[in-house]
mmCIF file of C-alpha atoms in Angstrom:
data_model
loop_
_atom_site.group_PDB
_atom_site.id
_atom_site.type_symbol
_atom_site.label_atom_id
_atom_site.label_comp_id
_atom_site.label_asym_id
_atom_site.label_seq_id
_atom_site.Cartn_x
_atom_site.Cartn_y
_atom_site.Cartn_z
ATOM 1 C CA MET A 3 24.461 -42.532 40.532
ATOM 2 C CA ARG A 4 26.656 -43.422 43.501
ATOM 3 C CA TYR A 5 24.133 -45.955 44.770
ATOM 4 C CA LEU A 6 23.679 -47.350 41.259
ATOM 5 C CA ARG A 7 27.433 -47.953 41.002
ATOM 6 C CA VAL A 8 27.436 -49.633 44.400
ATOM 7 C CA PHE A 9 24.503 -51.857 43.400
ATOM 8 C CA LEU A 10 26.284 -52.901 40.194
ATOM 9 C CA LEU A 11 29.359 -53.729 42.277
ATOM 10 C CA PHE A 12 27.204 -55.847 44.607
ATOM 11 C CA LEU A 13 25.784 -57.581 41.529
ATOM 12 C CA ARG A 14 29.196 -58.391 40.052
ATOM 13 C CA LEU A 15 30.553 -59.710 43.355
ATOM 14 C CA SER A 16 27.492 -61.886 43.957
ATOM 15 C CA LEU A 17 27.560 -63.358 40.458
ATOM 16 C CA ALA A 18 31.295 -64.047 40.686
ATOM 17 C CA ALA A 19 30.761 -65.952 43.942
ATOM 18 C CA GLU A 20 27.668 -67.854 42.790
ATOM 19 C CA MET A 21 29.083 -68.877 39.418
ATOM 20 C CA GLU A 22 31.483 -71.185 41.227
ATOM 21 C CA TYR A 23 28.481 -73.504 41.594
ATOM 22 C CA ARG A 24 26.865 -73.303 38.162
ATOM 23 C CA LEU A 25 25.037 -76.597 38.501
ATOM 24 C CA ASN A 26 22.903 -74.918 41.162
ATOM 25 C CA PHE A 27 21.294 -72.763 38.473
ATOM 26 C CA LEU A 28 20.073 -75.833 36.586
ATOM 27 C CA LEU A 29 18.840 -77.382 39.813
ATOM 28 C CA GLY A 30 17.076 -74.144 40.692
ATOM 29 C CA LEU A 31 15.468 -74.010 37.254
ATOM 30 C CA LEU A 32 14.288 -77.598 37.633
ATOM 31 C CA SER A 33 12.860 -76.822 41.068
ATOM 32 C CA SER A 34 11.052 -73.754 39.693
ATOM 33 C CA ALA A 35 9.635 -75.760 36.794
ATOM 34 C CA LEU A 36 8.309 -78.455 39.137
ATOM 35 C CA THR A 37 6.755 -75.815 41.397
ATOM 36 C CA LEU A 38 5.076 -74.167 38.415
ATOM 37 C CA LEU A 39 3.792 -77.535 37.184
ATOM 38 C CA GLY A 40 2.282 -78.126 40.611
ATOM 39 C CA ALA A 41 0.549 -74.744 40.500
ATOM 40 C CA LEU A 42 -0.750 -75.424 36.986
ATOM 41 C CA PHE A 43 -2.064 -78.781 38.137
ATOM 42 C CA GLY A 44 -3.954 -77.004 40.933
ATOM 43 C CA LEU A 45 -5.479 -74.621 38.395
ATOM 44 C CA VAL A 46 -6.489 -77.521 36.168
ATOM 45 C CA LEU A 47 -8.331 -79.109 39.092
ATOM 46 C CA LEU A 48 -9.990 -75.802 39.917
ATOM 47 C CA TYR A 49 -11.263 -75.379 36.349
ATOM 48 C CA GLN A 50 -12.606 -78.912 35.953
ATOM 49 C CA GLY A 51 -16.064 -79.162 34.405
ATOM 50 C CA GLY A 52 -16.072 -75.686 32.882
ATOM 51 C CA TYR A 53 -16.105 -73.964 36.283
ATOM 52 C CA ARG A 54 -14.951 -70.319 36.162
ATOM 53 C CA PRO A 55 -14.040 -69.256 39.727
ATOM 54 C CA GLY A 56 -14.926 -65.627 40.283
ATOM 55 C CA GLY A 57 -15.754 -65.303 36.583
ATOM 56 C CA TRP A 58 -12.081 -65.690 35.595
ATOM 57 C CA ALA A 59 -11.355 -67.633 32.416
ATOM 58 C CA TRP A 60 -8.469 -70.139 32.310
ATOM 59 C CA GLU A 61 -6.133 -67.829 30.358
ATOM 60 C CA GLU A 62 -6.949 -64.921 32.679
ATOM 61 C CA ALA A 63 -6.049 -67.049 35.703
ATOM 62 C CA LEU A 64 -2.726 -67.813 34.006
ATOM 63 C CA LEU A 65 -1.930 -64.074 34.144
ATOM 64 C CA VAL A 66 -2.410 -64.187 37.913
ATOM 65 C CA LEU A 67 -0.133 -67.213 38.164
ATOM 66 C CA ALA A 68 2.446 -65.438 35.986
ATOM 67 C CA ALA A 69 2.473 -62.451 38.373
ATOM 68 C CA PHE A 70 2.902 -64.826 41.310
ATOM 69 C CA THR A 71 5.748 -66.719 39.620
ATOM 70 C CA LEU A 72 7.552 -63.463 38.828
ATOM 71 C CA LEU A 73 7.255 -62.448 42.481
ATOM 72 C CA GLN A 74 8.700 -65.827 43.410
ATOM 73 C CA GLY A 75 11.662 -64.936 41.221
ATOM 74 C CA LEU A 76 12.059 -61.602 42.998
ATOM 75 C CA GLY A 77 11.943 -63.361 46.346
ATOM 76 C CA GLY A 78 14.556 -65.891 45.268
ATOM 77 C CA THR A 79 16.997 -63.401 43.735
ATOM 78 C CA LEU A 80 16.834 -60.480 46.160
ATOM 79 C CA LEU A 81 14.371 -60.645 49.059
ATOM 80 C CA ALA A 82 15.167 -63.984 50.688
ATOM 81 C CA PRO A 83 18.994 -63.781 50.277
ATOM 82 C CA ASN A 84 19.069 -60.318 51.865
ATOM 83 C CA LEU A 85 16.131 -59.759 54.190
ATOM 84 C CA ASN A 86 16.278 -63.184 55.822
ATOM 85 C CA LYS A 87 19.839 -62.359 56.907
ATOM 86 C CA ILE A 88 18.787 -59.336 58.947
ATOM 87 C CA VAL A 89 18.018 -61.729 61.814
ATOM 88 C CA GLU A 90 21.564 -63.110 61.577
ATOM 89 C CA HIS A 91 23.078 -59.624 61.541
ATOM 90 C CA VAL A 92 21.235 -58.753 64.746
ATOM 91 C CA GLN A 93 21.968 -62.054 66.446
ATOM 92 C CA GLN A 94 25.667 -62.123 65.568
ATOM 93 C CA GLY A 95 26.294 -58.422 66.071
ATOM 94 C CA THR A 96 27.361 -57.796 62.466
ATOM 95 C CA LEU A 97 24.661 -55.158 62.104
ATOM 96 C CA ASP A 98 27.175 -52.868 63.817
ATOM 97 C CA PHE A 99 29.397 -52.984 60.734
ATOM 98 C CA VAL A 100 26.446 -52.276 58.443
ATOM 99 C CA LEU A 101 25.518 -49.153 60.405
ATOM 100 C CA LEU A 102 29.113 -47.908 60.278
ATOM 101 C CA LYS A 103 29.323 -48.086 56.489
ATOM 102 C CA PRO A 104 29.011 -44.818 54.475
ATOM 103 C CA LEU A 105 25.807 -46.138 52.878
ATOM 104 C CA ASP A 106 22.169 -46.104 53.786
ATOM 105 C CA PRO A 107 21.798 -49.242 55.967
ATOM 106 C CA GLN A 108 18.443 -50.184 54.460
ATOM 107 C CA PHE A 109 19.985 -50.065 50.983
ATOM 108 C CA TRP A 110 22.868 -52.303 52.083
ATOM 109 C CA LEU A 111 20.612 -54.787 53.889
ATOM 110 C CA SER A 112 18.189 -54.985 50.945
ATOM 111 C CA LEU A 113 20.553 -55.263 47.968
ATOM 112 C CA ARG A 114 23.894 -56.598 49.199
ATOM 113 C CA VAL A 115 23.411 -60.119 47.793
ATOM 114 C CA PHE A 116 22.035 -61.187 44.421
ATOM 115 C CA SER A 117 21.236 -64.869 43.885
ATOM 116 C CA PRO A 118 20.847 -65.976 40.254
ATOM 117 C CA TRP A 119 19.099 -69.185 41.317
ATOM 118 C CA GLY A 120 15.760 -67.363 41.409
ATOM 119 C CA LEU A 121 16.067 -66.373 37.745
ATOM 120 C CA GLY A 122 14.364 -69.619 36.747
ATOM 121 C CA ASP A 123 11.110 -68.302 38.218
ATOM 122 C CA PHE A 124 11.544 -65.079 36.244
ATOM 123 C CA LEU A 125 12.026 -66.970 32.976
ATOM 124 C CA LEU A 126 9.082 -69.290 33.606
ATOM 125 C CA GLY A 127 6.898 -66.386 34.742
ATOM 126 C CA LEU A 128 7.678 -64.380 31.607
ATOM 127 C CA GLY A 129 6.979 -67.402 29.423
ATOM 128 C CA LEU A 130 3.633 -67.943 31.118
ATOM 129 C CA LEU A 131 2.796 -64.236 30.829
ATOM 130 C CA PHE A 132 3.448 -64.104 27.082
ATOM 131 C CA TYR A 133 1.636 -67.388 26.488
ATOM 132 C CA ALA A 134 -1.477 -66.181 28.322
ATOM 133 C CA GLY A 135 -1.187 -62.761 26.657
ATOM 134 C CA LEU A 136 -1.025 -64.375 23.229
ATOM 135 C CA ARG A 137 -4.130 -66.424 23.954
ATOM 136 C CA LEU A 138 -5.943 -63.325 25.220
ATOM 137 C CA GLY A 139 -4.739 -61.026 22.429
ATOM 138 C CA LEU A 140 -3.016 -58.546 24.748
ATOM 139 C CA GLY A 141 -1.226 -55.552 23.249
ATOM 140 C CA ALA A 142 1.866 -53.609 24.268
ATOM 141 C CA TRP A 143 -0.100 -51.227 26.500
ATOM 142 C CA ASP A 144 -1.689 -54.175 28.296
ATOM 143 C CA TYR A 145 1.744 -55.606 29.058
ATOM 144 C CA LEU A 146 2.897 -52.186 30.287
ATOM 145 C CA ALA A 147 -0.125 -51.945 32.575
ATOM 146 C CA PHE A 148 0.669 -55.396 33.938
ATOM 147 C CA ALA A 149 4.314 -54.417 34.489
ATOM 148 C CA GLY A 150 3.405 -51.160 36.235
ATOM 149 C CA TYR A 151 1.052 -52.785 38.727
ATOM 150 C CA TRP A 152 3.429 -55.713 39.184
ATOM 151 C CA VAL A 153 6.192 -53.294 40.225
ATOM 152 C CA LEU A 154 3.803 -51.760 42.766
ATOM 153 C CA GLY A 155 3.025 -55.242 44.060
ATOM 154 C CA ALA A 156 6.737 -56.040 44.282
ATOM 155 C CA LEU A 157 7.267 -52.870 46.332
ATOM 156 C CA MET A 158 4.467 -53.942 48.692
ATOM 157 C CA LEU A 159 5.976 -57.400 49.092
ATOM 158 C CA TYR A 160 9.412 -55.933 49.815
ATOM 159 C CA SER A 161 7.970 -53.509 52.371
ATOM 160 C CA LEU A 162 6.013 -56.214 54.227
ATOM 161 C CA TRP A 163 9.037 -58.532 54.234
ATOM 162 C CA PHE A 164 11.351 -55.773 55.483
ATOM 163 C CA LEU A 165 8.856 -54.795 58.198
ATOM 164 C CA LEU A 166 8.770 -58.323 59.554
ATOM 165 C CA ALA A 167 12.536 -58.727 59.328
ATOM 166 C CA THR A 168 13.037 -55.458 61.237
ATOM 167 C CA THR A 169 11.194 -56.850 64.259
ATOM 168 C CA SER A 170 14.256 -59.049 64.844
ATOM 169 C CA ILE A 171 15.832 -56.040 66.575
ATOM 170 C CA TRP A 172 13.446 -56.741 69.475
ATOM 171 C CA PHE A 173 12.746 -60.441 68.931
ATOM 172 C CA VAL A 174 16.015 -61.967 67.796
ATOM 173 C CA LYS A 175 14.888 -65.512 67.000
ATOM 174 C CA ILE A 176 12.077 -64.938 64.488
ATOM 175 C CA TYR A 177 13.350 -67.001 61.556
ATOM 176 C CA ASN A 178 9.888 -68.392 60.862
ATOM 177 C CA VAL A 179 8.018 -65.105 60.681
ATOM 178 C CA THR A 180 8.921 -64.459 57.037
ATOM 179 C CA GLU A 181 7.940 -68.032 56.214
ATOM 180 C CA VAL A 182 4.480 -67.267 57.572
ATOM 181 C CA LEU A 183 4.284 -64.336 55.158
ATOM 182 C CA ARG A 184 5.425 -66.520 52.258
ATOM 183 C CA GLY A 185 2.815 -69.089 53.230
ATOM 184 C CA LEU A 186 0.051 -66.480 53.112
ATOM 185 C CA LEU A 187 1.295 -65.258 49.738
ATOM 186 C CA GLU A 188 0.724 -68.745 48.312
ATOM 187 C CA ALA A 189 -2.919 -67.700 48.079
ATOM 188 C CA GLY A 190 -1.831 -65.344 45.289
ATOM 189 C CA ARG A 191 -1.517 -68.280 42.891
ATOM 190 C CA PHE A 192 -5.248 -67.981 42.227
ATOM 191 C CA PRO A 193 -7.471 -64.969 41.408
ATOM 192 C CA VAL A 194 -8.712 -63.439 44.634
ATOM 193 C CA GLY A 195 -12.254 -63.605 43.248
ATOM 194 C CA ALA A 196 -12.065 -67.395 43.494
ATOM 195 C CA TYR A 197 -12.156 -67.204 47.306
ATOM 196 C CA PRO A 198 -15.208 -66.737 49.547
ATOM 197 C CA ALA A 199 -16.135 -63.169 50.505
ATOM 198 C CA LEU A 200 -14.467 -63.259 53.940
ATOM 199 C CA TYR A 201 -11.192 -64.482 52.424
ATOM 200 C CA ARG A 202 -11.369 -61.814 49.712
ATOM 201 C CA VAL A 203 -11.572 -59.128 52.396
ATOM 202 C CA PHE A 204 -8.623 -60.654 54.280
ATOM 203 C CA PHE A 205 -6.438 -60.986 51.171
ATOM 204 C CA THR A 206 -7.233 -57.415 50.112
ATOM 205 C CA PHE A 207 -7.193 -55.319 53.278
ATOM 206 C CA VAL A 208 -5.222 -57.359 55.843
ATOM 207 C CA VAL A 209 -2.563 -59.120 53.762
ATOM 208 C CA PRO A 210 -2.713 -57.380 50.347
ATOM 209 C CA VAL A 211 -2.280 -60.539 48.268
ATOM 210 C CA ALA A 212 -4.822 -59.234 45.751
ATOM 211 C CA PHE A 213 -2.618 -56.236 44.968
ATOM 212 C CA LEU A 214 0.386 -58.474 44.363
ATOM 213 C CA THR A 215 -1.021 -60.838 41.747
ATOM 214 C CA THR A 216 -4.692 -60.276 40.892
ATOM 215 C CA VAL A 217 -4.487 -56.513 40.334
ATOM 216 C CA PRO A 218 -1.678 -56.706 37.693
ATOM 217 C CA ALA A 219 -3.786 -59.245 35.798
ATOM 218 C CA GLN A 220 -6.843 -56.999 36.033
ATOM 219 C CA ALA A 221 -4.788 -54.080 34.743
ATOM 220 C CA ALA A 222 -3.626 -56.104 31.740
ATOM 221 C CA LEU A 223 -7.221 -57.114 31.016
ATOM 222 C CA GLY A 224 -8.388 -53.492 31.209
ATOM 223 C CA ARG A 225 -10.998 -54.154 33.846
ATOM 224 C CA GLY A 226 -12.534 -51.114 35.473
ATOM 225 C CA GLU A 227 -12.383 -52.586 38.949
ATOM 226 C CA VAL A 228 -8.580 -52.281 39.091
ATOM 227 C CA PRO A 229 -8.026 -50.325 42.344
ATOM 228 C CA LEU A 230 -6.358 -46.971 41.784
ATOM 229 C CA LEU A 231 -5.218 -46.983 45.406
ATOM 230 C CA ALA A 232 -2.503 -49.553 44.593
ATOM 231 C CA SER A 233 0.138 -46.855 44.094
ATOM 232 C CA GLY A 234 -0.872 -45.107 47.314
ATOM 233 C CA LEU A 235 -0.764 -48.351 49.271
ATOM 234 C CA ALA A 236 2.657 -49.252 47.857
ATOM 235 C CA LEU A 237 4.079 -45.848 48.799
ATOM 236 C CA PHE A 238 2.502 -46.008 52.258
ATOM 237 C CA LEU A 239 3.941 -49.457 52.995
ATOM 238 C CA PHE A 240 7.400 -48.450 51.769
ATOM 239 C CA LEU A 241 7.455 -45.304 53.911
ATOM 240 C CA LEU A 242 6.092 -47.310 56.851
ATOM 241 C CA ALA A 243 8.859 -49.896 56.464
ATOM 242 C CA ARG A 244 11.523 -47.203 56.243
ATOM 243 C CA GLY A 245 10.167 -45.252 59.212
ATOM 244 C CA PHE A 246 9.742 -48.417 61.265
ATOM 245 C CA PHE A 247 13.357 -49.424 60.565
ATOM 246 C CA ARG A 248 14.650 -46.039 61.726
ATOM 247 C CA PHE A 249 12.474 -46.289 64.832
ATOM 248 C CA ALA A 250 13.720 -49.824 65.552
ATOM 249 C CA LEU A 251 17.357 -48.728 65.331
ATOM 250 C CA ARG A 252 16.774 -46.527 68.379
ATOM 251 C CA SER A 253 16.254 -49.735 70.371
ATOM 252 C CA TYR A 254 19.187 -51.569 68.834
ATOM 253 C CA THR A 255 21.929 -52.495 71.292
ATOM 254 C CA SER A 256 25.203 -53.024 69.500
ATOM 255 C CA ALA A 257 27.338 -56.093 70.075
ATOM 256 C CA SER A 258 30.043 -53.975 71.681
ATOM 257 C CA SER A 259 27.832 -52.315 74.291
#
């Protein structure tokens, strides 16, 4: 309950600061809409001539795109505003003050800032999800299955992002490393079955893009090939990120030393 109260305080403070620039929300929504239109245009090109990549129908591919768009919203509201600043904290020495606070440092670094400008992706992603679900005749349990696996995918994305950001304790100037991850995640716009076999292996076992976007769609469609190891992988990556952060702090040299 204590951490919940602190998170709600972080939320109120962030919203109060961001609402001074309300036009940014409309600009962010416009940017999200244009990005989604670009992704839809790519899908239209992919499905020209009745082609069904990987056996996925058009509406089923929209579920994958909806999962990706929702993750974009998560990245815009929480992940990018917080985790990208870990490099700055290390470089400027302000990580010292984070470690001295009576809070878990990973909690503070992960949730201190909330940016409402990523909410446009959430709204567009939900709209796309319900549109595709209506066309496919999905029921309440199908939406719950999608939500459950999407949360697992979100936990994986957070863990991978936090792992990369933590390496800044050794390599201070690594601003671009998270952009490389975001670039790889762009592959999640399309069903992983649409890629050649070698790429499917890479996007499943090396960078788990399939678990982030394709698996929630498979769960909603009730397909038997939905991997049950998604929950185990999400837990493993989260514990790995947390353990790696604690290990990295042993090598951290404070600004005052």
